[in-house]
XYZ file of C-alpha atoms in Angstrom:
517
model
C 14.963 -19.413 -11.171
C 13.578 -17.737 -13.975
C 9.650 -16.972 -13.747
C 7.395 -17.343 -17.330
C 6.508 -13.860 -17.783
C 2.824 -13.604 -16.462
C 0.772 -11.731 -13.759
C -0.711 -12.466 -10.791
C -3.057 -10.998 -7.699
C -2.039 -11.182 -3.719
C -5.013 -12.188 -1.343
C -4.528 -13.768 2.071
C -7.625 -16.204 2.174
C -8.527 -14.238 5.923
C -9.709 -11.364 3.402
C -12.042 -13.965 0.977
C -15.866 -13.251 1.288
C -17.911 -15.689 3.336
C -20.939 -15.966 6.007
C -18.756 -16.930 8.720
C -16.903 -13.849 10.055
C -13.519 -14.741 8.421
C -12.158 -16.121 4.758
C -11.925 -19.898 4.502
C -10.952 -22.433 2.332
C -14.439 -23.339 1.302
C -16.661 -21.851 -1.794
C -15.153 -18.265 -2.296
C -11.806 -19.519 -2.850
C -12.777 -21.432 -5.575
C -14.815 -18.151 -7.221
C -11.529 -16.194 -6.386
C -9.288 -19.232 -8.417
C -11.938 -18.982 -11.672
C -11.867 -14.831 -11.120
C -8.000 -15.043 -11.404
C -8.377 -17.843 -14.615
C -10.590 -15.781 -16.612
C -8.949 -12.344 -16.286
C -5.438 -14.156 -17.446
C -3.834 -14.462 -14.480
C -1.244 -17.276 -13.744
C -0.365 -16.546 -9.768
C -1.814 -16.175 -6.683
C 0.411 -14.986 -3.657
C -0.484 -15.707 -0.208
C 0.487 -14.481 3.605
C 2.047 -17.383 5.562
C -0.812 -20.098 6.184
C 0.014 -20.848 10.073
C -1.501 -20.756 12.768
C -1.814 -17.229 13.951
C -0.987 -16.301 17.598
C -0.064 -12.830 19.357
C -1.716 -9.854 17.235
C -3.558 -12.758 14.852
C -0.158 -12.356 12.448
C 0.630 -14.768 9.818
C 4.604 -13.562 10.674
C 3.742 -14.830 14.385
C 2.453 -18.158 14.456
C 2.436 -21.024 16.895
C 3.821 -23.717 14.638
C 5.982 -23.021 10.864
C 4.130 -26.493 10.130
C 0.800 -26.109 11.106
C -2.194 -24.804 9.214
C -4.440 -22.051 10.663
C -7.748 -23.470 11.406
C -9.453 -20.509 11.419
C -9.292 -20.555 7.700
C -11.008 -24.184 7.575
C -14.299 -24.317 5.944
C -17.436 -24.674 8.434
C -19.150 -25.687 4.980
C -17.103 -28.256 3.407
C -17.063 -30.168 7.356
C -20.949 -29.562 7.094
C -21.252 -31.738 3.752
C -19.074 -34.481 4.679
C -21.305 -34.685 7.958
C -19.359 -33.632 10.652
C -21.386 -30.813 11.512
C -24.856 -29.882 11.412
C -26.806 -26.895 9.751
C -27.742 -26.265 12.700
C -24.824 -25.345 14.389
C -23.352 -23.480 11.588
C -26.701 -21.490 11.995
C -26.225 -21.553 15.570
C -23.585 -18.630 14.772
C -24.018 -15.139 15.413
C -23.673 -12.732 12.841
C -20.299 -11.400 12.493
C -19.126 -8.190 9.754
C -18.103 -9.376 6.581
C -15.863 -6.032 5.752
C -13.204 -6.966 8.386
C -12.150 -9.852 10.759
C -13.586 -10.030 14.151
C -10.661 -12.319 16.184
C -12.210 -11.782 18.899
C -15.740 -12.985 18.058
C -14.643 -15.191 15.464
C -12.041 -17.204 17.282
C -14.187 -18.650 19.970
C -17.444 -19.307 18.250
C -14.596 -21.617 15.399
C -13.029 -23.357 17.623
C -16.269 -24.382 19.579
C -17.466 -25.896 15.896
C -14.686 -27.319 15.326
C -13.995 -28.772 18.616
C -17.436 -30.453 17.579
C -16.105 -31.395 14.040
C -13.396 -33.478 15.449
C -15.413 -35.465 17.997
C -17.592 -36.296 15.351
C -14.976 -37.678 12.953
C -13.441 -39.065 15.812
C -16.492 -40.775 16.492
C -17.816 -41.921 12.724
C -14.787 -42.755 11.043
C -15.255 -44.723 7.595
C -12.445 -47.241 6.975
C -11.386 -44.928 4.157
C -11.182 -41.480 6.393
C -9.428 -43.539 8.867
C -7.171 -45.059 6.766
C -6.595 -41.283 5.009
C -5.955 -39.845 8.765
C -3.546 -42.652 9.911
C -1.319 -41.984 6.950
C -1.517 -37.968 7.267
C -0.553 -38.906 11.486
C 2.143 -41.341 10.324
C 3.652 -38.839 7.566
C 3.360 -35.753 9.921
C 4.399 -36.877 13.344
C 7.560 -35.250 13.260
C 6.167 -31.867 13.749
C 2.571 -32.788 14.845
C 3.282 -34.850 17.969
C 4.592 -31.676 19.471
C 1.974 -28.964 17.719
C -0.778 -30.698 19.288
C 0.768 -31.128 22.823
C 1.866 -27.643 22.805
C -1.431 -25.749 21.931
C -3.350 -28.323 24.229
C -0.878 -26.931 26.727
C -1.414 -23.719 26.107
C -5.380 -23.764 26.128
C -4.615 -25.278 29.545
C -2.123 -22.814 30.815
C -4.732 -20.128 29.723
C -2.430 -19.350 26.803
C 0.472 -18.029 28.734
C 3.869 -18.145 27.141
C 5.575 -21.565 27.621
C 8.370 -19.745 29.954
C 5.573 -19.244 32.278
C 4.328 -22.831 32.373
C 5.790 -25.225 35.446
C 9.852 -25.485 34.583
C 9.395 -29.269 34.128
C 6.766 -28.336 31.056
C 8.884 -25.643 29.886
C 12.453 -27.456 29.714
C 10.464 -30.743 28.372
C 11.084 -33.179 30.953
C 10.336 -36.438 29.761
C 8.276 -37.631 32.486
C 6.064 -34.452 32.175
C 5.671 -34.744 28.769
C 4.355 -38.163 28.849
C 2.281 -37.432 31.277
C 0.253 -34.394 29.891
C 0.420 -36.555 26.471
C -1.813 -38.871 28.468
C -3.701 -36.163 30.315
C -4.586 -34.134 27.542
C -5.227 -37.237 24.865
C -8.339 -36.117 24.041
C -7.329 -32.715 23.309
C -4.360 -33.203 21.569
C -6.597 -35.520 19.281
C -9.138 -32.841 18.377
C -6.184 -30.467 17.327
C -4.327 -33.102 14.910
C -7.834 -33.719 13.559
C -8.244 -30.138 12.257
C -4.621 -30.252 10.698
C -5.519 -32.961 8.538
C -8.976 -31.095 8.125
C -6.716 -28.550 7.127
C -4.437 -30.665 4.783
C -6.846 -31.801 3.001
C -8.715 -28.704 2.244
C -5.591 -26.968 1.379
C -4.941 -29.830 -0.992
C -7.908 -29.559 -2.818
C -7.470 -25.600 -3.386
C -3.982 -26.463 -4.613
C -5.280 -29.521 -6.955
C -7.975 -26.903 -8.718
C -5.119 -23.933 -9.157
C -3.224 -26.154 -10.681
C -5.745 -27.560 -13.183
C -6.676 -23.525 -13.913
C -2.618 -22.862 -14.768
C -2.663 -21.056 -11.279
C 0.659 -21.267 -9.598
C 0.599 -20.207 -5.828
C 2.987 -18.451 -4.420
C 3.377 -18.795 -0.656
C 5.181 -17.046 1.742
C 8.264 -18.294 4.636
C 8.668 -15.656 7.247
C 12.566 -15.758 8.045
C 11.968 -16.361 12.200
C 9.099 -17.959 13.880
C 7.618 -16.377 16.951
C 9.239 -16.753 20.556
C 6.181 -18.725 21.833
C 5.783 -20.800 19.148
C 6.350 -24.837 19.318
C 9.178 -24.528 16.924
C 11.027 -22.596 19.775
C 9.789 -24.464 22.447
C 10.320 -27.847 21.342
C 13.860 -26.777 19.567
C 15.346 -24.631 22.261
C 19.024 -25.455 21.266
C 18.411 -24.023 17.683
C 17.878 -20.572 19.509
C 19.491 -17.796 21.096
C 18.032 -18.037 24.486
C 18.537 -17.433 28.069
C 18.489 -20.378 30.716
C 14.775 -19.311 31.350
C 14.054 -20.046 28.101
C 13.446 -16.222 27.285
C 15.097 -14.421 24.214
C 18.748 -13.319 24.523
C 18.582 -11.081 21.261
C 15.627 -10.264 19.289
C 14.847 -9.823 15.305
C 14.186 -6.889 13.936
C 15.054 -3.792 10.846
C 16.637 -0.618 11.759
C 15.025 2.748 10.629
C 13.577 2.765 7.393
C 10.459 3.841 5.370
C 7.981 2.217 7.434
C 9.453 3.211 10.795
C 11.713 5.821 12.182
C 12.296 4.146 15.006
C 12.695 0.606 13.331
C 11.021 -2.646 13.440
C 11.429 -4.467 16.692
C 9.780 -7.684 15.801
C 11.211 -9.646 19.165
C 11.821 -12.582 17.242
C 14.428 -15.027 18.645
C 17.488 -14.935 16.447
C 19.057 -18.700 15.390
C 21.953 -20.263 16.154
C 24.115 -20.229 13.169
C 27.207 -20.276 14.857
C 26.292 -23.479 16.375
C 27.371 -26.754 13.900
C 25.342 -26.629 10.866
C 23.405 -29.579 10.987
C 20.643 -29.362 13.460
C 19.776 -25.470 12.741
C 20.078 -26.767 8.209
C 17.815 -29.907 9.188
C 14.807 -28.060 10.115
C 15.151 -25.142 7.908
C 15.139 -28.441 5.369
C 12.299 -29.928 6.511
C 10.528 -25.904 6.660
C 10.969 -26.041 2.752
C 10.282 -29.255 1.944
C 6.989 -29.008 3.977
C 6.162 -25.603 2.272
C 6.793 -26.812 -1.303
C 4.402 -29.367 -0.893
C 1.729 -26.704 -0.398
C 2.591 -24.138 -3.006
C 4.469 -23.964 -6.263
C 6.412 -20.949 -5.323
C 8.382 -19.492 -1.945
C 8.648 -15.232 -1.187
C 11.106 -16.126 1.410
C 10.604 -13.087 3.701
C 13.855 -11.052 4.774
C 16.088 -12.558 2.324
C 18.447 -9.750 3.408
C 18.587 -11.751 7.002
C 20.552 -14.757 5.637
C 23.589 -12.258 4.408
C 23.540 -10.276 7.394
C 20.565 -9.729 10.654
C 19.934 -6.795 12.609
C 20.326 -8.054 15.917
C 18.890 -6.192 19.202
C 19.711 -6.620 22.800
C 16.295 -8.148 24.370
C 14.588 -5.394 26.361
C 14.913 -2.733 24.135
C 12.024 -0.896 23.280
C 12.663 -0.143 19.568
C 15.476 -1.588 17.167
C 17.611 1.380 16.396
C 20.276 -0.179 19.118
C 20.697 -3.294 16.886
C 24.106 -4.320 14.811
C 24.215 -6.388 11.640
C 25.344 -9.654 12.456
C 26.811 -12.142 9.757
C 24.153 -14.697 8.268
C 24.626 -18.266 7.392
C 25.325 -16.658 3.354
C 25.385 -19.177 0.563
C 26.267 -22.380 2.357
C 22.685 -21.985 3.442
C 21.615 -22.249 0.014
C 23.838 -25.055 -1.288
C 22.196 -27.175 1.691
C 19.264 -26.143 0.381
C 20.223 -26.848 -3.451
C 21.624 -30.373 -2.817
C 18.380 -31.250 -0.637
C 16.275 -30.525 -3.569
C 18.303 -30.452 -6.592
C 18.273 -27.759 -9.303
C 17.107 -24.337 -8.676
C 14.743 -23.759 -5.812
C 11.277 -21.365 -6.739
C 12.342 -18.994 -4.437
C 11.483 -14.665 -4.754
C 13.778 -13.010 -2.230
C 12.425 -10.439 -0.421
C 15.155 -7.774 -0.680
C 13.578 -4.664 0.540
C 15.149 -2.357 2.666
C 18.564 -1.787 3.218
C 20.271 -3.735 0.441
C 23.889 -4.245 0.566
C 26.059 -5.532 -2.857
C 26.691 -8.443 -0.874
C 23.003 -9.602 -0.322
C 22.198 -8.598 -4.017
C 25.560 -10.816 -4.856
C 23.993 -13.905 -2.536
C 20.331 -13.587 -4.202
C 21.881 -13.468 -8.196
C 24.058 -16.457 -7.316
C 21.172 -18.478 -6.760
C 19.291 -16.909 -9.340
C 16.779 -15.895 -7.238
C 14.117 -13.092 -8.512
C 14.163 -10.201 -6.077
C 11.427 -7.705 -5.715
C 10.447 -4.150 -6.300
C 7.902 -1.570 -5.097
C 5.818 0.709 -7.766
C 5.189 3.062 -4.181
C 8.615 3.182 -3.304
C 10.039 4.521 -7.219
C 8.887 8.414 -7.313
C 11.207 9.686 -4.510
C 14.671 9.056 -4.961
C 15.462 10.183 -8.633
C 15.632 8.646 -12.390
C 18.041 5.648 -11.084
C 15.709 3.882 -8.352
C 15.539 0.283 -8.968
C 11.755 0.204 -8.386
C 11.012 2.530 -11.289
C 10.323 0.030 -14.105
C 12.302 1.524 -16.559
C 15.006 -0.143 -14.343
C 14.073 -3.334 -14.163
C 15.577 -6.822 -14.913
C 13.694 -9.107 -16.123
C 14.294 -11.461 -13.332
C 11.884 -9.609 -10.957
C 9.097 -9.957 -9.234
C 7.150 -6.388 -9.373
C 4.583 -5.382 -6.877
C 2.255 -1.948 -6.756
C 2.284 -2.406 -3.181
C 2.533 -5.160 -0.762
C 0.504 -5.992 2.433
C 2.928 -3.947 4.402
C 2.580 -0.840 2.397
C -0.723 1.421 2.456
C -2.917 0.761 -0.624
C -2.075 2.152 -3.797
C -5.054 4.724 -3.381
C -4.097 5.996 -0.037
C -0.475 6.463 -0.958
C -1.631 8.855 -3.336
C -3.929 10.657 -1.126
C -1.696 10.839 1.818
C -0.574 14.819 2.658
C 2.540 13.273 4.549
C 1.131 15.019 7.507
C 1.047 12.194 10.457
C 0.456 9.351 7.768
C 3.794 8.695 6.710
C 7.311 8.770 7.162
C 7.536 11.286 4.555
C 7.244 14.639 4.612
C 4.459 17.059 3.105
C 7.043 18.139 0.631
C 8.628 14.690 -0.226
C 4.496 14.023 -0.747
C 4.295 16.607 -3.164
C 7.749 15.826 -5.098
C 6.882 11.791 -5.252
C 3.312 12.971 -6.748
C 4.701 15.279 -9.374
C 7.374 12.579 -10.716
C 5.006 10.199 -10.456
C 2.146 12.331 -12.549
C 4.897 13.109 -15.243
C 6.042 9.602 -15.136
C 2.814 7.715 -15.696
C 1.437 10.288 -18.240
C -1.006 10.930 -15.663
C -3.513 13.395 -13.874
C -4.239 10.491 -10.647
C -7.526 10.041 -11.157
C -7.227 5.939 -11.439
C -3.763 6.106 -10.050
C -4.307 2.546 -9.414
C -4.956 1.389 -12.854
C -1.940 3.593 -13.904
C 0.365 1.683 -11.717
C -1.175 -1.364 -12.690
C -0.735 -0.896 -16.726
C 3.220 0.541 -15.830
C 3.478 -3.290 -14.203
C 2.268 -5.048 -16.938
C 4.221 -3.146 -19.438
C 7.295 -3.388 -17.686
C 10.183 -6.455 -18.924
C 9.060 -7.828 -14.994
C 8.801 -11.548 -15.381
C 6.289 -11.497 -12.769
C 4.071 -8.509 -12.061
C 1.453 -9.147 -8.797
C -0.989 -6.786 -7.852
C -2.762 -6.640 -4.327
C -6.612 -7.167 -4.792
C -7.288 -4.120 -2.845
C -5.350 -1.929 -5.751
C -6.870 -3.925 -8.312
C -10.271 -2.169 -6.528
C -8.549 0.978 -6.010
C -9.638 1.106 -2.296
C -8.289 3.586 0.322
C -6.561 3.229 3.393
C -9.269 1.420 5.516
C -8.178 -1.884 3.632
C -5.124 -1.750 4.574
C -3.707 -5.090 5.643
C -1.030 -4.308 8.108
C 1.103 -1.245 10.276
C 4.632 -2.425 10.590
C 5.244 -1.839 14.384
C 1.399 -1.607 15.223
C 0.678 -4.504 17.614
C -2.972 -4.896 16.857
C -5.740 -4.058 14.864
C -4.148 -5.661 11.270
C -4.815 -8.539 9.460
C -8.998 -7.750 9.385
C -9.452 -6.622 5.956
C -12.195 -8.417 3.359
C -13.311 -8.228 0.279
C -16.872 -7.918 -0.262
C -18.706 -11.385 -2.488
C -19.419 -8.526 -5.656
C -16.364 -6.413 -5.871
C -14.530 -8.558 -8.479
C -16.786 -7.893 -11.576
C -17.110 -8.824 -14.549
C -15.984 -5.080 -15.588
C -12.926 -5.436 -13.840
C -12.288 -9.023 -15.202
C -12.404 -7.745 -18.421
C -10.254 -4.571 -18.269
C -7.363 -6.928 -16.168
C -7.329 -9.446 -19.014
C -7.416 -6.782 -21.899
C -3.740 -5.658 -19.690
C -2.885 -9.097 -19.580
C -3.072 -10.194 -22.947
C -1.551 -6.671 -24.700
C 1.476 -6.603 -22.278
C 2.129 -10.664 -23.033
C 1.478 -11.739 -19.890
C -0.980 -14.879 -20.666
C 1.300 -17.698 -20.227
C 2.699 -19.602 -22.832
C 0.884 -23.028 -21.977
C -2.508 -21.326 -21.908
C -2.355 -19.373 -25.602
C -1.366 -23.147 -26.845
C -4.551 -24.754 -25.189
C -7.096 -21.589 -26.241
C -5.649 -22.029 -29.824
């Protein structure tokens, strides 16, 4: 699909500034929506929006459905009455330059355990008439959400191959039992998903109105102890136990020397198309409703997967293992006619064959300013190299920040070495006319002047920040995800000298010159 050429900047709404220990879909998303209208922007790319589990990862939720509702506004339930000011001042303080999980996550849910027994309890004909249609429309994923995190917060959150073998194989007497059991509970967590639909809707609603288009983000597996797993166990490669048979993950690369083990199940494409196609229909169809456009994570999966015995401790003794290739695609093409808004995420190890899959579908691929200076005049992320149809990024939320990567000696910071370091810096200097004091702004302006349909710049380059806001270590377990911005970091100076890019490279959409005319 071809993109309008414009520009755009990446911000999970866990980083947005607030009072109440993590980013939410309340009043600073809105500022962040007129920021990105006023400095000329026309997209804003998000993580995954589920709900996070092991290592508080949007790439390992509990449910490829469900909304996280950690990011739901304590505010916006406050002025439609279902809490108090009280209890949101009841709340202890919590740092607003990184995420606390572990203080955060227990003084939410106790609010919004509150929320829901309130609406519960208070319901207007209209809200209830809103929330029976969201239950009817939604029960196809919901039903089993909601049982399986009640489960879960009753098991003491141990994975659902621990739970009793009549739980974890879904025996239908057990299931309608603890449906019964755990009513009240299972309630409480479908209210906050339609808390959560509806706030999400509004955000959507107002980027829309600004000419914002939001880009959103499918991670290619879902987490072993997730409901999609638990409640589809034929769609996986698992042992009778229920445990993984072979895990997901990347072989050596840039990030990692050792690989990415990621431990993700691995589908069963081999098995007849339909049931596997269905819900990978039903994923998109789901997501689309919630943003304009899809990065479809590990595009390179659906050509071919690195596939790793279970029980290995890293991924380099993997194989490649054929994907499901383009039928995938034409499924996905006659679901939803025409071409699908899709960026392919095909960093790594590319193949001709994957780059042959993603240009038959005419999907825009992506490329790294951070990974251009060290591999010679022909790397396809130097933007003299470009195609139009691409998506161009100074860094991404895997990557260190722009800043740091020009700062690092390659001594225990990277995968490169001190003299690699040095080599990148000098091609880089004599490529961007430059002398690295605003590195950031340099890659920035070699974005925007690129033919890159779409150029998107993470907010913590846009700042020029270092390595402490960094969002995430591939292959670090814990201790991502935290970064924040602070409420006056996007200023008015900044506005100004993103839209001056903006409008000299071209990048002010089409429809938005017509209506300032």
């Amino acid at each position: 699909m071809i993109f309008e050429r414009a520009s755009g900047l990446l911000l999970h709404p866990t980083s947005l500034p607030g009072r109440y220990g993590i980013g939410d879909l309340g009043g600073s998303v809105y500022e962040f929506i007129n920021f990105l209208h006023q400095s000329g922007q026309h997209y804003w790319q998000v993580l995954p929006l589920g709900h996070t589990g092991y290592g508080d990862s949007p790439y390992q939720s509990f449910s490829a459905f469900a909304g996280n509702p950690l990011l739901l506004s304590l505010e916006l339930l406050r002025q439609k009455s279902w809490l108090t000011q009280n209890e949101l001042d009841s709340l202890p303080s919590f740092p607003d330059d990184h995420v606390d999980y572990g203080a955060v996550i227990p003084a939410k849910l106790r609010l919004l355990q509150i929320a829901a027994k309130r609406f519960r309890e208070k319901l207007s004909k209209s809200d209830r008439d809103n929330y029976h249609r969201f239950l009817e429309d939604n029960h196809w994923w919901l039903d089993d959400y909601a049982l399986f995190i009640a489960l879960k917060d009753r098991h003491k959150g141990a994975v659902w191959t621990q739970w009793p073998p009549e739980l974890a194989h879904r025996n239908k007497e057990a299931i309608d039992h603890w449906n019964q059991r755990l009513s009240g509970e299972i309630e409480s967590i479908k209210v906050w998903q339609y808390f959560f639909d509806r706030q999400w809707e509004n955000v959507k609603q107002y980027a829309n109105r600004h000419r914002i288009k939001i880009i959103g983000d499918i991670p290619i597996y879902v987490a072993h102890d997730s409901v999609d797993v638990w409640a589809h166990q034929h769609l996986f490669q698992l042992e009778a136990d229920g445990s993984p048979t072979v895990v997901a993950g990347v072989p050596p690369d840039y990030f990692s020397v050792t690989g990415q083990l990621w431990g993700n199940p691995i589908y069963r494409w081999d098995i007849e198309r339909g049931p596997v196609y269905s819900w990978w229909t039903d994923r998109f169809r789901h997501i689309f409703k919630q943003v304009d456009i899809v990065r479809l994570d590990h595009f390179r999966g659906f050509e071919a997967y690195w596939q790793v015995p279970a029980g290995e401790e890293t991924a380099i003794n993997g194989e490649w293992i054929e994907g499901p290739g383009a039928a995938f695609f034409e499924r996905l093409q006659q679901e939803f006619g025409g071409e699908l808004p899709i960026i392919a995420e095909n960093l790594g190890v590319i193949t001709a064959k994957v780059e042959n899959l993603r240009k038959r579908f005419h999907f825009p691929g992506m490329a790294i300013l951070q990974f251009a200076f060290g591999s010679g005049s022909d790397c396809k992320d130097l933007p003299h190299n470009y195609p139009q149809d691409i998506t161009a990024y100074t860094g991404t939320h895997d990557n260190d920040t722009t800043m740091a990567w020009w700062l690092s000696s390659g001594e225990n910071d990277s995968t490169r070495t001190a003299e690699e370091v040095d080599r990148e810096k000098a091609y880089a200097r004599k490529y961007l006319h430059t002398n690295g004091e605003e590195i950031h702004w340099d890659f920035i302006r070699a974005l925007m002047a690129s033919v890159a349909n779409a150029a998107i710049i993470p907010v913590q380059d846009l700042l020029g920040l270092g390595g402490q806001a960094r969002m995430n270590f591939p292959g670090r377990p814990s201790g991502n995800w935290q970064w924040r911005l602070q409420a006056d970091w996007l200023t008015d100076e900044i506005r100004d000298r993103l839209l001056e890019l903006t409008e000299t490279y071209g990048r002010i959409p089409k429809i938005r010159n017509a209506e300032n005319e």
